[in-house]
Short mmCIF file of C-alpha atoms in Angstrom, two decimals:
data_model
loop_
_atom_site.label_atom_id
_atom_site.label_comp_id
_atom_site.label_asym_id
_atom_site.label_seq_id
_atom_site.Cartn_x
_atom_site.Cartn_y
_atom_site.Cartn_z
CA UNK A 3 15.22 7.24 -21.78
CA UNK A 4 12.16 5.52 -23.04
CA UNK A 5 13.17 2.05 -22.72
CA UNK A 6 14.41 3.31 -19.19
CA UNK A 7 10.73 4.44 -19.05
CA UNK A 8 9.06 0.85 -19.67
CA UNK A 9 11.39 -0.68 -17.24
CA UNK A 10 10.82 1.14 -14.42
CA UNK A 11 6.91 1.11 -15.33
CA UNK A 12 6.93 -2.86 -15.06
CA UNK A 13 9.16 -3.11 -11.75
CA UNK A 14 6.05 -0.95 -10.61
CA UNK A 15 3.37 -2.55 -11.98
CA UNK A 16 5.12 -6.43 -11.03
CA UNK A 17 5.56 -4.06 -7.36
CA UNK A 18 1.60 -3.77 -7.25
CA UNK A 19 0.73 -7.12 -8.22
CA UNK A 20 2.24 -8.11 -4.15
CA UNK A 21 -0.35 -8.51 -2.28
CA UNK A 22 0.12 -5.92 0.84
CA UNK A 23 -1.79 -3.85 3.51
CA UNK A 24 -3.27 -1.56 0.44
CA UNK A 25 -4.57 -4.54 -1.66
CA UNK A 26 -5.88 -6.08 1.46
CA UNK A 27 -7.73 -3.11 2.95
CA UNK A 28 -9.36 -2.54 -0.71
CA UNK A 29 -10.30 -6.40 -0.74
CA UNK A 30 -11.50 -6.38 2.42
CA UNK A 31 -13.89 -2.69 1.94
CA UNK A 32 -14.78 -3.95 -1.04
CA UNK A 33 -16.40 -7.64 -0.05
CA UNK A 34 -17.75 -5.94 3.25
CA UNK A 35 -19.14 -2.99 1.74
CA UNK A 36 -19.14 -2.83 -1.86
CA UNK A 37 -16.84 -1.64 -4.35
CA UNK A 38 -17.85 1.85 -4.69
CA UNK A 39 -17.11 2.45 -0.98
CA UNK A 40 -13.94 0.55 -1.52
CA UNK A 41 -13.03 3.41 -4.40
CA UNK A 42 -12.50 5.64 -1.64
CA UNK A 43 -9.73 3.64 0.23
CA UNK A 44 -8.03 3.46 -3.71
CA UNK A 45 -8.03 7.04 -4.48
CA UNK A 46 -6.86 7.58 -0.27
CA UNK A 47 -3.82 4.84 -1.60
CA UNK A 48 -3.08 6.77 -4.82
CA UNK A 49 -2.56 10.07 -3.17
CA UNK A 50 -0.38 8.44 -0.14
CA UNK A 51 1.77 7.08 -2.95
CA UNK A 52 1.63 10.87 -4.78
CA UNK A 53 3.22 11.92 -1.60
CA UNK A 54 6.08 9.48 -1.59
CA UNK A 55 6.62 9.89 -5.54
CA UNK A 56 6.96 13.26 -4.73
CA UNK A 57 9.35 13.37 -1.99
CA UNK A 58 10.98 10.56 -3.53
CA UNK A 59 11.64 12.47 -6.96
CA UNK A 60 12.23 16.25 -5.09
CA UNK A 61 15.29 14.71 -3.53
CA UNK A 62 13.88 15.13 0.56
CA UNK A 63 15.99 13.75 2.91
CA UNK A 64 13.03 12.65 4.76
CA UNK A 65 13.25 9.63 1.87
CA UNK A 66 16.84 8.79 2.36
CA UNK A 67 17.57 5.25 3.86
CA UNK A 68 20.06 6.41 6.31
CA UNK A 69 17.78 9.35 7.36
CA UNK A 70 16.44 9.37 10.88
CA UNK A 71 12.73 10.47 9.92
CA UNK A 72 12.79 7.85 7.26
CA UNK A 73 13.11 5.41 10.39
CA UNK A 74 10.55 7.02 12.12
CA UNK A 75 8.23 6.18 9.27
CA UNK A 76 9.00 2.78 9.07
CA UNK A 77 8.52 1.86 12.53
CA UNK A 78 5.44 3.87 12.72
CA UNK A 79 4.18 1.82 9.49
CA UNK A 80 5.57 -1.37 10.88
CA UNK A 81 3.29 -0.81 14.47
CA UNK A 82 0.32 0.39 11.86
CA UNK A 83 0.70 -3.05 10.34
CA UNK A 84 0.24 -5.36 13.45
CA UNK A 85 -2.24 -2.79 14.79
CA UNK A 86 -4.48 -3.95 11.62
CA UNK A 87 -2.85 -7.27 11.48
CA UNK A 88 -4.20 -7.89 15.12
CA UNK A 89 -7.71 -6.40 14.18
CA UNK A 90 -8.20 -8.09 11.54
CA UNK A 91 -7.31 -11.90 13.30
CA UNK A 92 -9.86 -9.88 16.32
CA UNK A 93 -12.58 -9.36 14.44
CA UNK A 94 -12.74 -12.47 11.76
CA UNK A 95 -16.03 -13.70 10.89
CA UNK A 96 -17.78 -10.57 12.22
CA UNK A 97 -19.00 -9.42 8.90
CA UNK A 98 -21.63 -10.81 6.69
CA UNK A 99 -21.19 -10.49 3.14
CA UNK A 100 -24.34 -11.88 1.92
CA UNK A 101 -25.87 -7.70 1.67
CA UNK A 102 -23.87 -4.31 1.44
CA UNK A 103 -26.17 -2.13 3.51
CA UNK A 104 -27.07 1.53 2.32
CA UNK A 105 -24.64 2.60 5.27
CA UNK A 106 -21.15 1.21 3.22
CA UNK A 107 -22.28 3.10 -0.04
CA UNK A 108 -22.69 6.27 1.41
CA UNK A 109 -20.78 9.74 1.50
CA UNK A 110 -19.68 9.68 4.37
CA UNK A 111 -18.68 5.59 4.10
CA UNK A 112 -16.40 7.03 0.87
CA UNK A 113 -14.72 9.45 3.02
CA UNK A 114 -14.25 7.28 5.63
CA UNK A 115 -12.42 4.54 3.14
CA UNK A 116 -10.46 7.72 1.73
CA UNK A 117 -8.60 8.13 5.11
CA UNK A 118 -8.26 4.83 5.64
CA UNK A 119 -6.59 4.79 2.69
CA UNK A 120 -4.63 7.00 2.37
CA UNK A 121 -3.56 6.17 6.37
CA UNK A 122 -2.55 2.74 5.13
CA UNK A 123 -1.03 3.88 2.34
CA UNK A 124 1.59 6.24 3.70
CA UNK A 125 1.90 4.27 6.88
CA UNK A 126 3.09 1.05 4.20
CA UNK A 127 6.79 0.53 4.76
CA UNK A 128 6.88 -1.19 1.88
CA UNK A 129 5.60 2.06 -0.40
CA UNK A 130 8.50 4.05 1.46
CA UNK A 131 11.46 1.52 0.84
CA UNK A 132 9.90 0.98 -3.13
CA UNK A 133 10.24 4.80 -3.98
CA UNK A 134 13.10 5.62 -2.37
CA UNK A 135 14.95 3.02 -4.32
CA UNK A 136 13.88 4.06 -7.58
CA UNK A 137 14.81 7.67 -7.24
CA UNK A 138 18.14 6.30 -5.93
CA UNK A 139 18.77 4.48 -8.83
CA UNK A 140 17.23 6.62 -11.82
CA UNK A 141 15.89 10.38 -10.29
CA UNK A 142 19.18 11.71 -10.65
CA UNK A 143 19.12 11.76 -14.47
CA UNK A 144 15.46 13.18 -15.05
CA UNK A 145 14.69 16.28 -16.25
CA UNK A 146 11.37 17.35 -14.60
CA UNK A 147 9.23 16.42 -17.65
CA UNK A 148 10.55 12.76 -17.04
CA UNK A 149 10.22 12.87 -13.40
CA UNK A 150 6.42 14.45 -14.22
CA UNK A 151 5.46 11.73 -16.64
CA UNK A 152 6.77 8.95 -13.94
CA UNK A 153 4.79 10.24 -11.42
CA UNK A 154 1.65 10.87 -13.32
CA UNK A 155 1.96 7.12 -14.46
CA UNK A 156 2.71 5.82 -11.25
CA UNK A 157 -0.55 7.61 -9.48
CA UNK A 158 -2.22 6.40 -12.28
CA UNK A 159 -1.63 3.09 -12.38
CA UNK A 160 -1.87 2.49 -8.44
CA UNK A 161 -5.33 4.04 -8.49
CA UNK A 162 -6.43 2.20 -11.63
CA UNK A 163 -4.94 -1.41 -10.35
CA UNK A 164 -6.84 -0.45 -6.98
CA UNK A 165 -10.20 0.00 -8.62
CA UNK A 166 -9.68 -3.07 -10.72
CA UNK A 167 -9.27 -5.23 -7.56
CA UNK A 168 -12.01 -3.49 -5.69
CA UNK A 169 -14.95 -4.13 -8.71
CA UNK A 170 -13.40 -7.53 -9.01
CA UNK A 171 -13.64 -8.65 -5.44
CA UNK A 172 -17.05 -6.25 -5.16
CA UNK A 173 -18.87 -8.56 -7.35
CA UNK A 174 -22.28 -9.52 -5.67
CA UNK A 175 -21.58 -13.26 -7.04
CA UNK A 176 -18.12 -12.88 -5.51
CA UNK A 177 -18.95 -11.83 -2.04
CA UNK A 178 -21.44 -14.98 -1.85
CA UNK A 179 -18.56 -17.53 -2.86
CA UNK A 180 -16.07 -15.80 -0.10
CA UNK A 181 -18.70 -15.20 2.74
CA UNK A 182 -17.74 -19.03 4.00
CA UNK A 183 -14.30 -18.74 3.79
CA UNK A 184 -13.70 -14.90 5.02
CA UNK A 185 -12.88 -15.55 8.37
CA UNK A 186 -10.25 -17.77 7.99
CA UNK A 187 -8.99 -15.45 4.82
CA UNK A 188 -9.08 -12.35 7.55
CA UNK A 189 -6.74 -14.72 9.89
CA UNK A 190 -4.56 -15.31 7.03
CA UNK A 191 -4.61 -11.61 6.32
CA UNK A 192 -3.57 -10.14 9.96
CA UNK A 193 -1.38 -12.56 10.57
CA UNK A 194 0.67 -11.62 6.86
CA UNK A 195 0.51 -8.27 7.79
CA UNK A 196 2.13 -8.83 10.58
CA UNK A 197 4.91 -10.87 9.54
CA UNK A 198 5.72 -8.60 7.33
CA UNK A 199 5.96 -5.72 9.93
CA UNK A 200 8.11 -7.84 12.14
CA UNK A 201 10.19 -8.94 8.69
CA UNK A 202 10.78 -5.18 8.31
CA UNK A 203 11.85 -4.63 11.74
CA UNK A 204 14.33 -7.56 11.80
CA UNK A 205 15.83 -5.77 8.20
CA UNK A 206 16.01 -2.76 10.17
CA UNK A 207 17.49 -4.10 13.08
CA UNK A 208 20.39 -6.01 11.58
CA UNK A 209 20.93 -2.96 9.07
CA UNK A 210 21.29 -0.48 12.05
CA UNK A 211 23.75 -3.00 13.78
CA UNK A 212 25.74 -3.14 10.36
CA UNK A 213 25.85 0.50 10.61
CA UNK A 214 26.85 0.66 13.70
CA UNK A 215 29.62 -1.91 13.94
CA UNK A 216 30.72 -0.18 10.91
CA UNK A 217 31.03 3.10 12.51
CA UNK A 218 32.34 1.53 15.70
CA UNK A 219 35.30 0.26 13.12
CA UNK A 220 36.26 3.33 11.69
#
């Protein structure tokens, strides 16, 4: 069960290391605003992800692939995706990064980064598909300690990997080396986001016609 443990603990951790629509809303709060604003958007992240763990591991239908709510949340996280995809192509270049202002490392800038965060987070098709598979292929044989100690490792390291990036790309030396490049890095980042919502909608599409013609068959 251990060795179980470690495996599924590095398919997660290798699962973080992909850049997506969490990594690049923390990189993006944390170069425009600072890094302890960004820390909001990491713990928002963490608990989205607490919320699929948890689904994920109590066995709700509302996780299973064939489930029509499941669906829902995908397309709703796909149109999230180019929403932010087309915002962030619409609005590169229109931040300066030279100076985080006393407005981004407020209270009320943290809170703000918390819902954003935790909006991107459960809105991230990618976070839904993830969990769903791993309770597929090893929640049936966990007692509730294991499925406990999984989850409190998995919120754990998402929110500590988030941090990590967001003090990393925060860096005051950082911000100055990027603030010539950032538009065309903000293009770069819509338009992946993007592409990767309409990759997840082709998936879908040609998995529901499977299904289908399947059905049609029998």
């Amino acid at each position: 069960m251990f060795e179980q443990f470690l495996l599924v603990a590095a398919a997660h951790f290798l699962a973080l290391l992909s850049p997506g629509p969490d990594f690049f809303l923390v990189a993006r709060m944390s170069m425009a605003t600072g890094w302890r604003s960004a820390t909001g958007a990491c713990l928002g992240i963490a608990l989205a992800n607490g919320v699929f763990i948890v689904l994920a591991f109590a066995g709700v239908s509302v996780l299973r692939p064939d489930g029509l709510l499941f669906l829902v949340i995908q397309v709703a996280g796909c149109a999230y995706l180019m929403f932010v995809g087309g915002l962030f192509i619409r609005h590169a270049g229109g931040s300066s990064l030279t100076t985080v202002t006393s407005h981004g490392q407020d209270r009320a800038g943290w809170w703000r980064g918390l819902g954003m965060g935790f909006l991107s987070g459960i809105l991230n098709p990618k976070n839904a598909l993830f969990y769903a598979s791993l309770a597929s292929l090893v929640g049936a044989g966990l007692n509730n300690g294991w499925k406990l100690a999984y989850g409190l490792w998995m919120f754990s390291v998402v929110l500590a990997w988030d941090v990590l990036v967001a003090v990393a790309i925060g860096n005051g030396r950082l911000r100055l080396r990027f603030s010539r490049v950032l538009p065309w890095l903000e293009r770069c980042t819509g338009a992946m986001l993007i592409l990767l919502a309409l990759g997840v909608l082709g998936a879908m599409l040609v998995r529901t016609c499977w299904l289908w013609g399947v059905g049609l068959r029998c």
